[in-house]
Short mmCIF file of C-alpha atoms and ligand atoms in Angstrom, two decimals:
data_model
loop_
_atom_site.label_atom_id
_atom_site.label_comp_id
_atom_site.label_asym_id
_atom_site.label_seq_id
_atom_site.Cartn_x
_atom_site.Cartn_y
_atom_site.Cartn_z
CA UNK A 1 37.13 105.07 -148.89
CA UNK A 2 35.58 101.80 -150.21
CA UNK A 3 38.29 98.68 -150.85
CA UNK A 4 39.36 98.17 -154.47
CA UNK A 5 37.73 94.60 -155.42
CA UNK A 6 39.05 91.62 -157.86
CA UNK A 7 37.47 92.85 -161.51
CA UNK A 8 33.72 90.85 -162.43
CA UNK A 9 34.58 86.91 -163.49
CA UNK A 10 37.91 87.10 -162.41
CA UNK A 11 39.19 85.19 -158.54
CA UNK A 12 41.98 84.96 -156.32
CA UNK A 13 43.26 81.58 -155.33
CA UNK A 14 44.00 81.36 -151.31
CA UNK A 15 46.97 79.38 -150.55
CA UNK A 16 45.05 75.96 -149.92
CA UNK A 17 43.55 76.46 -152.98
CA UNK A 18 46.48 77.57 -154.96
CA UNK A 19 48.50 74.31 -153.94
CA UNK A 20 45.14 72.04 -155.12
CA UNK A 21 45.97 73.83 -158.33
CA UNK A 22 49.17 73.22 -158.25
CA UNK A 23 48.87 69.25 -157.50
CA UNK A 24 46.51 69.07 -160.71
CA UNK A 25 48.71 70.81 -162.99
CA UNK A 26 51.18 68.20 -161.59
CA UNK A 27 49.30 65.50 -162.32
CA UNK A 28 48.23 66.76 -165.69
CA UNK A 29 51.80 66.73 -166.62
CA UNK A 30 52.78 64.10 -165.49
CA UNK A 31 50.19 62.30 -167.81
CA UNK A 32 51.16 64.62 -171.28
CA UNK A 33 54.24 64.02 -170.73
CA UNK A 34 54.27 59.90 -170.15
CA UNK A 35 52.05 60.30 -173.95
CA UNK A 36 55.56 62.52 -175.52
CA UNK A 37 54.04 66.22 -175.13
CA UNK A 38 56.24 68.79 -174.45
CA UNK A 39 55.32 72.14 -172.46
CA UNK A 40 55.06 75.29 -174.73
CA UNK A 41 54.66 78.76 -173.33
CA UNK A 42 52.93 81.83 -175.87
CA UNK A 43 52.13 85.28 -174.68
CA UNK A 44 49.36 86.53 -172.75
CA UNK A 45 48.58 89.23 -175.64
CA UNK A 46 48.28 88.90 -179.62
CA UNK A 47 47.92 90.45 -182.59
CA UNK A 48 44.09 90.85 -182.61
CA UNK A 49 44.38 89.28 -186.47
CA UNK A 50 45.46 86.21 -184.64
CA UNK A 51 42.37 85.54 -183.37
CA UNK A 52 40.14 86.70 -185.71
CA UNK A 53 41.55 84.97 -189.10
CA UNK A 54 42.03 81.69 -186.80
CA UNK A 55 39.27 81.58 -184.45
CA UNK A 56 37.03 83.06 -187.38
CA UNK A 57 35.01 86.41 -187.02
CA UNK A 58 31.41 85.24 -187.08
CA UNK A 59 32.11 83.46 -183.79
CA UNK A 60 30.92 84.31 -180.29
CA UNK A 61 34.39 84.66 -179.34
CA UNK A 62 36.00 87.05 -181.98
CA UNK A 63 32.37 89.10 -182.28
CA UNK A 64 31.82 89.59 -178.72
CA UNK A 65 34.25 88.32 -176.12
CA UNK A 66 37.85 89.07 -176.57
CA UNK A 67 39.77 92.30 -174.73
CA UNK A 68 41.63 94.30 -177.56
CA UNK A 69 43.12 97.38 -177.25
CA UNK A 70 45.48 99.12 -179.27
CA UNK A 71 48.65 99.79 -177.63
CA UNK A 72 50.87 102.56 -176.69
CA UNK A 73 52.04 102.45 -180.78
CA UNK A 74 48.54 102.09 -182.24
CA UNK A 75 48.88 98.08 -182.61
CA UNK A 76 45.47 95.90 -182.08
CA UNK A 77 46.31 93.59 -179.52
CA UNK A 78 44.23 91.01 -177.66
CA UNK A 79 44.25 89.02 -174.55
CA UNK A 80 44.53 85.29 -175.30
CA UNK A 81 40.64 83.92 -175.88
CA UNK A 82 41.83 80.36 -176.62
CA UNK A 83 45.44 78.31 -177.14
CA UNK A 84 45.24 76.99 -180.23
CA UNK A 85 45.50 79.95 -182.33
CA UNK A 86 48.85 81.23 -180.71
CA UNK A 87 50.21 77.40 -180.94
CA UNK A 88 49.69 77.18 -184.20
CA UNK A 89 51.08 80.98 -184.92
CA UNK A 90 54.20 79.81 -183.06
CA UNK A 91 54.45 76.41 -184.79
CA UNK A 92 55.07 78.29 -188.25
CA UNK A 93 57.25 81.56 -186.82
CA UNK A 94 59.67 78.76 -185.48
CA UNK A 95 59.39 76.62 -188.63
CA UNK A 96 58.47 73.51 -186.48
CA UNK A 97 56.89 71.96 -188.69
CA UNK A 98 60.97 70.94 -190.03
CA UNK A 99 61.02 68.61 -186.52
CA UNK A 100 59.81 65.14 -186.67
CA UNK A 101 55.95 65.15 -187.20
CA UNK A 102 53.87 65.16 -185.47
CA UNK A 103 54.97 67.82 -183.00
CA UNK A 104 53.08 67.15 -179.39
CA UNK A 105 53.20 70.05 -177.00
CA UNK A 106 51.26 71.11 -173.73
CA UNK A 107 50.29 74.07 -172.20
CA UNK A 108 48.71 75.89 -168.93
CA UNK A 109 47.35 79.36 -168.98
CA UNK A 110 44.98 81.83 -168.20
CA UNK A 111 42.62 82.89 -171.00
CA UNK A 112 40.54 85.73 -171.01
CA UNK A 113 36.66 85.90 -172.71
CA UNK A 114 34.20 88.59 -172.13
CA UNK A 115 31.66 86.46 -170.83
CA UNK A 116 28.53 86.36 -168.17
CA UNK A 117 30.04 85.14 -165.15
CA UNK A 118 28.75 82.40 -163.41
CA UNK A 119 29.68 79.06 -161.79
CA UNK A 120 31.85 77.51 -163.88
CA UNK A 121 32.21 80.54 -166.21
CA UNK A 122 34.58 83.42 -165.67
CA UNK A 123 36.27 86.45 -167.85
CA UNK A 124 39.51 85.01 -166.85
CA UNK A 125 39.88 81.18 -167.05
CA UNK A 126 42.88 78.97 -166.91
CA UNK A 127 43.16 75.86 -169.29
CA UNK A 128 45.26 72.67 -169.55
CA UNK A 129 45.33 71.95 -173.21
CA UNK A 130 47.52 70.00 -175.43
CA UNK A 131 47.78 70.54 -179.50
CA UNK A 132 49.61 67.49 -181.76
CA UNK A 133 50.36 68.91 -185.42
CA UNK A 134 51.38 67.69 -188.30
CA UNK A 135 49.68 64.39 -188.52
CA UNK A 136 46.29 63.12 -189.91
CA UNK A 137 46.49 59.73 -188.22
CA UNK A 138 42.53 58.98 -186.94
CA UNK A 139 45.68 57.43 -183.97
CA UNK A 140 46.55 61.43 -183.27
CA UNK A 141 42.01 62.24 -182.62
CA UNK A 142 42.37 59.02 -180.40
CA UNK A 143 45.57 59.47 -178.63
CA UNK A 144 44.34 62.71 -177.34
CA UNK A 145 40.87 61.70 -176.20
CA UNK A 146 41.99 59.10 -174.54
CA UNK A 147 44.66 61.17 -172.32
CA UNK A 148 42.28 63.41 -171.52
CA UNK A 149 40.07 60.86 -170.32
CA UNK A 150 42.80 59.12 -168.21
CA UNK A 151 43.83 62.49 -166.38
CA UNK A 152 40.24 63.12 -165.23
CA UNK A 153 40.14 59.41 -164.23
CA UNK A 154 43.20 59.97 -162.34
CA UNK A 155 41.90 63.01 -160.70
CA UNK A 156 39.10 61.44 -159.55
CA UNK A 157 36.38 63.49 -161.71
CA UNK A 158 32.52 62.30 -161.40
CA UNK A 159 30.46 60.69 -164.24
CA UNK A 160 31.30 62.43 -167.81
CA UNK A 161 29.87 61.75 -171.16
CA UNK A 162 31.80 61.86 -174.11
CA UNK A 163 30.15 63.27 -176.55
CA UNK A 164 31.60 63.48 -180.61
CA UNK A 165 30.62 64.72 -183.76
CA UNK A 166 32.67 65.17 -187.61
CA UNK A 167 32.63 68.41 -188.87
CA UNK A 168 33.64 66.95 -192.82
CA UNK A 169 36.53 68.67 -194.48
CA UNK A 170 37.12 71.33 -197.42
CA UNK A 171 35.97 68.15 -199.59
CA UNK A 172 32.49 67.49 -197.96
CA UNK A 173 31.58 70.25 -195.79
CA UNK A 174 30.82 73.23 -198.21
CA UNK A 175 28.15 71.25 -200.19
CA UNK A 176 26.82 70.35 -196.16
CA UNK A 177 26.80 74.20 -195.40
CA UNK A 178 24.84 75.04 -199.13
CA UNK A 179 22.10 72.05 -197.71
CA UNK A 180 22.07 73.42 -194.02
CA UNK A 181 21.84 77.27 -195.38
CA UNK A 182 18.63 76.43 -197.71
CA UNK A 183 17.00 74.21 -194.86
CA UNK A 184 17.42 77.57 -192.55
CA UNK A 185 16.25 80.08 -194.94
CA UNK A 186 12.62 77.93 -195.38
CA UNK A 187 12.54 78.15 -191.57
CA UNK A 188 14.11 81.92 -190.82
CA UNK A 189 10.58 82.79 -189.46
CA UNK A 190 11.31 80.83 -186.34
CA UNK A 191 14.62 81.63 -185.65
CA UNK A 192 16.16 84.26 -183.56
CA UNK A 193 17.76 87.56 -184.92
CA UNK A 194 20.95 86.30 -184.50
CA UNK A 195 20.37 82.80 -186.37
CA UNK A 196 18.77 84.36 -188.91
CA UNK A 197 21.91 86.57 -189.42
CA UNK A 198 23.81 83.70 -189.36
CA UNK A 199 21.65 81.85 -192.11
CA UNK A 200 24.08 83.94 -194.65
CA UNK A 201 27.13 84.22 -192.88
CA UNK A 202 27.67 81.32 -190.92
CA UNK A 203 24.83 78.74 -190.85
CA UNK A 204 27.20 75.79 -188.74
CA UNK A 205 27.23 78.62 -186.20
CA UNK A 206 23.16 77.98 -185.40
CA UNK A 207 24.05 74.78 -183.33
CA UNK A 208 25.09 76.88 -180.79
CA UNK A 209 22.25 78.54 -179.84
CA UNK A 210 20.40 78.17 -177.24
CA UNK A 211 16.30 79.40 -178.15
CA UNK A 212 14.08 76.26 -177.81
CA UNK A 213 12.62 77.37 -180.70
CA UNK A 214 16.20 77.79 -182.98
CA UNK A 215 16.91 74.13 -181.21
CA UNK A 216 13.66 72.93 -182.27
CA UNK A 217 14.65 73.72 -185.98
CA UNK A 218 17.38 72.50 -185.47
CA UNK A 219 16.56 69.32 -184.47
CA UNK A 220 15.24 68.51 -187.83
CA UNK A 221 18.03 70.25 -190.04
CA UNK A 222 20.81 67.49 -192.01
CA UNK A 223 22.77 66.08 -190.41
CA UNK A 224 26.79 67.01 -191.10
CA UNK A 225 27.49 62.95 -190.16
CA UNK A 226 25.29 61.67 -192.73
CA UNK A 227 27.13 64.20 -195.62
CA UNK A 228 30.45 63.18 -194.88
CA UNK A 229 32.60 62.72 -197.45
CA UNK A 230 34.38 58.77 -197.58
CA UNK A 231 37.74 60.23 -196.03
CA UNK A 232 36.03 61.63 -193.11
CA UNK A 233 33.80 58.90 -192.76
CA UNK A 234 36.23 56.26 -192.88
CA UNK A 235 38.21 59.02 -190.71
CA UNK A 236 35.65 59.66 -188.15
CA UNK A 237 34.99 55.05 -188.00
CA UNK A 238 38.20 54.68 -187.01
CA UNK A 239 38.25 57.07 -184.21
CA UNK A 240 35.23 55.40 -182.73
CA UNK A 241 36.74 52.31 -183.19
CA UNK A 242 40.07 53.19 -181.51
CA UNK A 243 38.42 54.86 -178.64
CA UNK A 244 36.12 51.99 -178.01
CA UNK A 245 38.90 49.74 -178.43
CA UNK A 246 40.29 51.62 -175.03
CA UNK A 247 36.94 51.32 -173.24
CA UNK A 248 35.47 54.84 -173.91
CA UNK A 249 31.84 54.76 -174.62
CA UNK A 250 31.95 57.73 -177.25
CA UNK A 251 28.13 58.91 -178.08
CA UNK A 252 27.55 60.84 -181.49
CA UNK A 253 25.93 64.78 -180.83
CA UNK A 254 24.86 66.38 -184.21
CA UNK A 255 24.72 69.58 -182.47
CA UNK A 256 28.43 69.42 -181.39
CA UNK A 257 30.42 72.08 -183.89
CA UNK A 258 31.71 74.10 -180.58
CA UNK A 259 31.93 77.79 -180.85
CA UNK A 260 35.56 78.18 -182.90
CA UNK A 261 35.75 78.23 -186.75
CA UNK A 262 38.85 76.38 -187.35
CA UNK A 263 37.61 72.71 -186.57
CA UNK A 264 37.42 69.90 -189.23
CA UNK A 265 36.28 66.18 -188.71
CA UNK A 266 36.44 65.14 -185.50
CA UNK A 267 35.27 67.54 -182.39
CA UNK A 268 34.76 66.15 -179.12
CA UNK A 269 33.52 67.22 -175.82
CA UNK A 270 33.47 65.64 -172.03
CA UNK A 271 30.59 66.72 -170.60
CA UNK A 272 29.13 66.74 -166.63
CA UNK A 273 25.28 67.21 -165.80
CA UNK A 274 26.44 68.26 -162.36
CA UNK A 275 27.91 71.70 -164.46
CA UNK A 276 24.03 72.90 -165.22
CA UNK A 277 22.89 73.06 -168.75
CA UNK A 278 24.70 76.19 -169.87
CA UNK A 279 28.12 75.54 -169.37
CA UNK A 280 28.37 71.54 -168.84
CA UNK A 281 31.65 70.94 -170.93
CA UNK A 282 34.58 69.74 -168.53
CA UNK A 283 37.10 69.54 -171.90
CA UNK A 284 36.76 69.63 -175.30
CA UNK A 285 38.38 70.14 -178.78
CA UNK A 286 39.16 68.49 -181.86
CA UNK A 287 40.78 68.31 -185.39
CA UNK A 288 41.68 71.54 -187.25
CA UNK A 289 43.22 70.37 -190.57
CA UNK A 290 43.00 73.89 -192.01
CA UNK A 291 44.11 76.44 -189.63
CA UNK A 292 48.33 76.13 -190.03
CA UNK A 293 47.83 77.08 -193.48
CA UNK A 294 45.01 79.41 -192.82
CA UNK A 295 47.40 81.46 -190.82
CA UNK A 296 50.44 81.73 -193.19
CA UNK A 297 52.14 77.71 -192.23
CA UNK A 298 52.39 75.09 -194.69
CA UNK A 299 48.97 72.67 -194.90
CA UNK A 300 49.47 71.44 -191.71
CA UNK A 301 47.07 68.93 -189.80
CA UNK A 302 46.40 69.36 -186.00
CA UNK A 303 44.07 67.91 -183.56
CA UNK A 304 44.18 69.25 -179.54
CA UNK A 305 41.95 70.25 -176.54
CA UNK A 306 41.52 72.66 -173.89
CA UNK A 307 40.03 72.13 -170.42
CA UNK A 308 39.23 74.49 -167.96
CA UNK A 309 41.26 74.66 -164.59
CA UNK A 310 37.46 76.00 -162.47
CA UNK A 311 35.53 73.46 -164.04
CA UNK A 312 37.63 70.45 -163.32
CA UNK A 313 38.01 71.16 -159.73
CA UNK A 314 34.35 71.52 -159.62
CA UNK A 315 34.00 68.52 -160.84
CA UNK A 316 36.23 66.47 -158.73
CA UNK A 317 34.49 64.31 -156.15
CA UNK A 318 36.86 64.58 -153.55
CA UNK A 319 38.85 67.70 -153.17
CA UNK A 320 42.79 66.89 -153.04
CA UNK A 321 44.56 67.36 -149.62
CA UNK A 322 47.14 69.59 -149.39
CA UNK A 323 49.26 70.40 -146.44
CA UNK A 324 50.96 73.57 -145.98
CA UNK A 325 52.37 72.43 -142.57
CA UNK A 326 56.28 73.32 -141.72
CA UNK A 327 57.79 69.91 -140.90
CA UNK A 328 59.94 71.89 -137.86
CA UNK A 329 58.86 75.23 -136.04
CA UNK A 330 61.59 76.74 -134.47
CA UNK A 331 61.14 78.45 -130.85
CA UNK A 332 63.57 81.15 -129.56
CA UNK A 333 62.57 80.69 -125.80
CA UNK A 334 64.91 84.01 -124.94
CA UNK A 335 65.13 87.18 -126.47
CA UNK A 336 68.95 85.79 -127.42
CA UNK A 337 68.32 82.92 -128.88
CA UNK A 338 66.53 84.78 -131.95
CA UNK A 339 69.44 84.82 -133.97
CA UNK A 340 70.33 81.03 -133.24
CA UNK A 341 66.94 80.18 -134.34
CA UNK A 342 66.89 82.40 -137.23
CA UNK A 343 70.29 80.35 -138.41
CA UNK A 344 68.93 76.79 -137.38
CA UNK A 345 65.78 77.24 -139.65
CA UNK A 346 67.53 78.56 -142.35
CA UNK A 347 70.50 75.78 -142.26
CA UNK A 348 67.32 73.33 -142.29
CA UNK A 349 65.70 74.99 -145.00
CA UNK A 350 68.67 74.84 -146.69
CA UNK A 351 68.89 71.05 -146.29
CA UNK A 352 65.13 70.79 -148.12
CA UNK A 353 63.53 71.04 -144.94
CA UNK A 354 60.30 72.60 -144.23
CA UNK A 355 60.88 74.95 -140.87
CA UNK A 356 59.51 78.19 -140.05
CA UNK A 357 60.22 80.37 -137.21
CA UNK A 358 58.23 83.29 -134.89
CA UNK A 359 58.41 86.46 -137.54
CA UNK A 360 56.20 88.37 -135.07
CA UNK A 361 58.19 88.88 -131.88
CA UNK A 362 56.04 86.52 -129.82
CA UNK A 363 56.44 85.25 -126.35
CA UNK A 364 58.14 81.52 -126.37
CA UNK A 365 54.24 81.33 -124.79
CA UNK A 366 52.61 82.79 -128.11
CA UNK A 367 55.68 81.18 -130.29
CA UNK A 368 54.53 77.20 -128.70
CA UNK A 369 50.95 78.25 -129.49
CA UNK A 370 52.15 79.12 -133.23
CA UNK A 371 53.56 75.34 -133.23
CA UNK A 372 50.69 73.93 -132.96
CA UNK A 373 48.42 75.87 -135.03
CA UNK A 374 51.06 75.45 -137.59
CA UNK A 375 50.76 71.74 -137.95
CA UNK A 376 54.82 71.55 -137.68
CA UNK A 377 55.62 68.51 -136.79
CA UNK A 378 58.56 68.72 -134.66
CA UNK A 379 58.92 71.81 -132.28
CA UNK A 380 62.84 72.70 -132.00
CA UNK A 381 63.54 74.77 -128.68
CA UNK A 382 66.59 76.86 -128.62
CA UNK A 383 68.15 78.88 -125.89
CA UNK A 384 67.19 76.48 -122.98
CA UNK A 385 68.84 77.66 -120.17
CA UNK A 386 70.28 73.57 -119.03
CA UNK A 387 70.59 72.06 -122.17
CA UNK A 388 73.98 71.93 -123.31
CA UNK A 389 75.70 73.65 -125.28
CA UNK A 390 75.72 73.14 -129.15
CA UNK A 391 72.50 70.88 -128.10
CA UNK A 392 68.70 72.10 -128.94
CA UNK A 393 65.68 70.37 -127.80
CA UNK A 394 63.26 68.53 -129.77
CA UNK A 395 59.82 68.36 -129.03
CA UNK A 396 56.52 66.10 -130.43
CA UNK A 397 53.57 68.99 -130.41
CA UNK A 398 51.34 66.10 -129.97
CA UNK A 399 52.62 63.98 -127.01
CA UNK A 400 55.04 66.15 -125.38
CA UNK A 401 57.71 63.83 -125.52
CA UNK A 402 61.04 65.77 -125.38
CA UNK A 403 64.58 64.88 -125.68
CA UNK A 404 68.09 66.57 -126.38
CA UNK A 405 69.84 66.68 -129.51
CA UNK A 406 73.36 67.85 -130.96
CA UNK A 407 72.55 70.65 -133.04
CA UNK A 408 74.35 68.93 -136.23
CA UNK A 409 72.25 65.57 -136.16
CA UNK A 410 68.65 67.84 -135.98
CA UNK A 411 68.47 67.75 -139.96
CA UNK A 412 69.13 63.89 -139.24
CA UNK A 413 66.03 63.34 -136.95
CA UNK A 414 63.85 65.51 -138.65
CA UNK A 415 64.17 63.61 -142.05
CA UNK A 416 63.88 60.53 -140.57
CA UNK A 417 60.70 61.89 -138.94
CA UNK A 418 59.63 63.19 -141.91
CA UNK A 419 60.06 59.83 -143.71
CA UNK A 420 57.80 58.26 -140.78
CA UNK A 421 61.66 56.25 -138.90
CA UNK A 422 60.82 55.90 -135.54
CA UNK A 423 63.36 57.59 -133.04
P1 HAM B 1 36.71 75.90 -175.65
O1 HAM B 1 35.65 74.86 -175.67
O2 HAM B 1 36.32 77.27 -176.01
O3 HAM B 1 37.86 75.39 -176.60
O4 HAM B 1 37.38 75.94 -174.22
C1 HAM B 1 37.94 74.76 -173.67
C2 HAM B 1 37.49 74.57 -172.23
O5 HAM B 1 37.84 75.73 -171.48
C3 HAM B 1 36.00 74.41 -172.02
O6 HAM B 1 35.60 73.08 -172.20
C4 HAM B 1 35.86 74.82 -170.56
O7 HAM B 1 36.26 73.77 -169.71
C5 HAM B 1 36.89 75.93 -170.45
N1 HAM B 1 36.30 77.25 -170.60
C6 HAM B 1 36.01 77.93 -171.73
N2 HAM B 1 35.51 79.15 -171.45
C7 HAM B 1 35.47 79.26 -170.11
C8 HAM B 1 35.07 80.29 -169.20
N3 HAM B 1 34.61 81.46 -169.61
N4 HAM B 1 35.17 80.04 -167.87
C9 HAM B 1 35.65 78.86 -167.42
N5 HAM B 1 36.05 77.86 -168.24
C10 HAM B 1 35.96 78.05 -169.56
C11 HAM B 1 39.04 76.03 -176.83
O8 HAM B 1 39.38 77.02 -176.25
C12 HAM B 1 39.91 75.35 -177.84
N6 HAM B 1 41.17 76.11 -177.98
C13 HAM B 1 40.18 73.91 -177.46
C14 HAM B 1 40.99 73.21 -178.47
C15 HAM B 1 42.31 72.97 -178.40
N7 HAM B 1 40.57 72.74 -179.63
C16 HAM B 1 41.58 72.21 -180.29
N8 HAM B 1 42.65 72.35 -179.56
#
């Protein structure tokens, strides 16, 4: 019978691998929360109207990506695509937007997206991503750039451009749309099926694509920057201004509208050439003025990002050590002396002390080999025939060295070898 494999673009995490995760998340929050965000939790499954009235139906996302189902009762329901959406859903079904504004909140998750799978890309992803709502400040655009930038300084990510674009508003971007749409329609002869399509239902959508000869076209459309309306040009100034005034080196990208519906002014990506062409963006995100109100909420401003969990560790120069080494390994060298050892590493354990102990019913032969390939750093010998009684003997798998010890000062000498106090 053939093994049953891990489903197409999904992975399992081995236990080294797992605890790099772990450290980054760490580290991530650490960071959101020194800038006030709090960590939110939403469900792993939505109502599929969620998605499509936020994330916006002529998308990528909505048209051809997302798992829905209907349920056991007939209901449409979708794995999360993207974080914002449910966020924002959540913000209004707990009225948050009666706490002090703007409300600045975290989260880590696996999202799910029927996509091609290939380095970097998978059909189940996991994102750090922070939303702030409920405040217009250009401050709120900056604020989150710039935390995103320090967290992949911190983790030690390799050289990243930051690229940004405004999107306009409700004020400036429809008359930008009628401008792009009649551009497109006296090119649709070079454009692909799909742009073409899109001419009438969603020209902004045509930046995404990928045809050199849709880019080409492109390339000469108007320009949403130079249509902006004076709130989201004084807007999308002072943005650059505040991130330069950190020491970010933001660089404008026309093309930059990112594949969700909601945004409006500023959208942002951090991008890596060491990625490949297809997939390069580490993080991105930006401001969605509209979509609190779109789904239900009062008008609401909000501004957030989401970076993937794969891409950053593939982008990280140096992968972060992790240990998974026992600080004690406890040897039963009789047949008897299980039980005392099974009590000593628990008592240790219980003191916050890493020990493990010979699950396997080795030899104290095969148990002393276990020590070292464990990495413990202090072997603890029990049931030695001389030592006496209530003592157990402690042992440095490196040098040898061995002495006795009273069985209620071990904890003692193993934290102060743990924090490095010579015996
Ligand atoms: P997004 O650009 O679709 O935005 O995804 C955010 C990040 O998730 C990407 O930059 C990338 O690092 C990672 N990512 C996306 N799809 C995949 C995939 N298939 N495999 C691996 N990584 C992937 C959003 O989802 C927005 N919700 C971000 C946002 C938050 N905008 C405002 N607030």
């Amino acid at each position: 019978m053939s093994a049953v494999q891990a489903p197409k673009g999904t992975y399992d995490l081995l236990p080294e691998d797992a605890e790099r995760r772990d450290r980054i998340v760490t580290a991530a929050a650490a960071v959101f929360v020194a800038h006030g965000y709090h960590r939110m939790v939403t469900p792993e499954f939505e109502e599929t109207a969620l998605f499509e009235r936020g994330v916006g139906e002529a998308t990528d996302i909505v048209r051809k990506e997302m798992y829905t189902f209907p349920d056991r009762g007939g209901r449409s329901l979708t794995l999360r695509p993207e974080g914002t959406a449910p966020i924002c859903r959540a913000y209004v079904e707990h009225g948050l937007h009666k706490w002090p504004q703007p409300v600045k909140l975290w989260y880590y998750c696996p999202m799910f997206r029927y996509e091609k799978p290939q380095a970097g890309r998978y059909r189940e992803h996991y994102q750090l991503g922070a939303e702030a709502l409920g405040s217009a400040s250009p401050m709120v655009d900056a604020e989150i750039i710039a935390m995103l930038a320090e967290l992949y300084a911190e983790l030690g990510l390799g050289p990243l451009r930051l690229l940004v674009n405004s999107m306009g508003d409700a004020a400036c971007r429809p008359a930008y749309v009628e401008l792009l749409r009649e551009y497109l329609r006296g090119r649709r002869p070079e454009l692909c099926g799909e742009c073409a399509e899109r001419i009438d239902t969603n020209p902004l959508r045509t930046f995404d694509c990928k045809v050199a000869a849709c880019r080409q076209v492109l390339d000469e459309a108007p320009r949403i920057v130079d249509h902006l309306c004076p709130d989201c040009r004084s807007h999308f100034d002072a943005v650059l201004a505040l991130l330069r005034g950190v020491g970010l080196q933001p660089e404008l990208d026309f093309r930059l509208v990112r594949g969700l519906d909601y945004y409006t002014r500023t959208t942002f990506e951090f991008q890596s050439a060491s990625l490949g062409p297809t997939q390069n963006a580490v993080g991105g995100g930006g401001r969605y003025d509209g979509l609190v109100a779109q789904l239900g909420g009062p008008p609401t401003p909000g501004m957030g990002f989401g970076s993937g969990l794969e891409r950053v560790t593939l982008v990280m120069q140096q992968p972060l050590q992790v240990s998974a080494a026992p600080l004690a390994y406890v040897v039963a060298l009789t047949e008897e002396a299980r039980g005392q050892a099974f009590l000593l590493a628990q008592r240790l354990r219980h003191e916050g002390l890493g020990a493990e102990l010979d699950l396997a019913g080795r030899s104290p032969k095969g148990q002393l080999k276990q020590v070292a390939r464990s990495g413990a750093r202090a072997a603890v010998l029990v049931g030695l025939p001389e030592a006496p009684s209530g003592t157990v003997r402690l042992r440095d798998p490196q040098g040898g060295a061995e002495r006795d010890v009273p069985e209620e000062a071990l904890a003692a000498e193993l934290r102060a070898l743990a924090d490095g106090i010579p015996a």
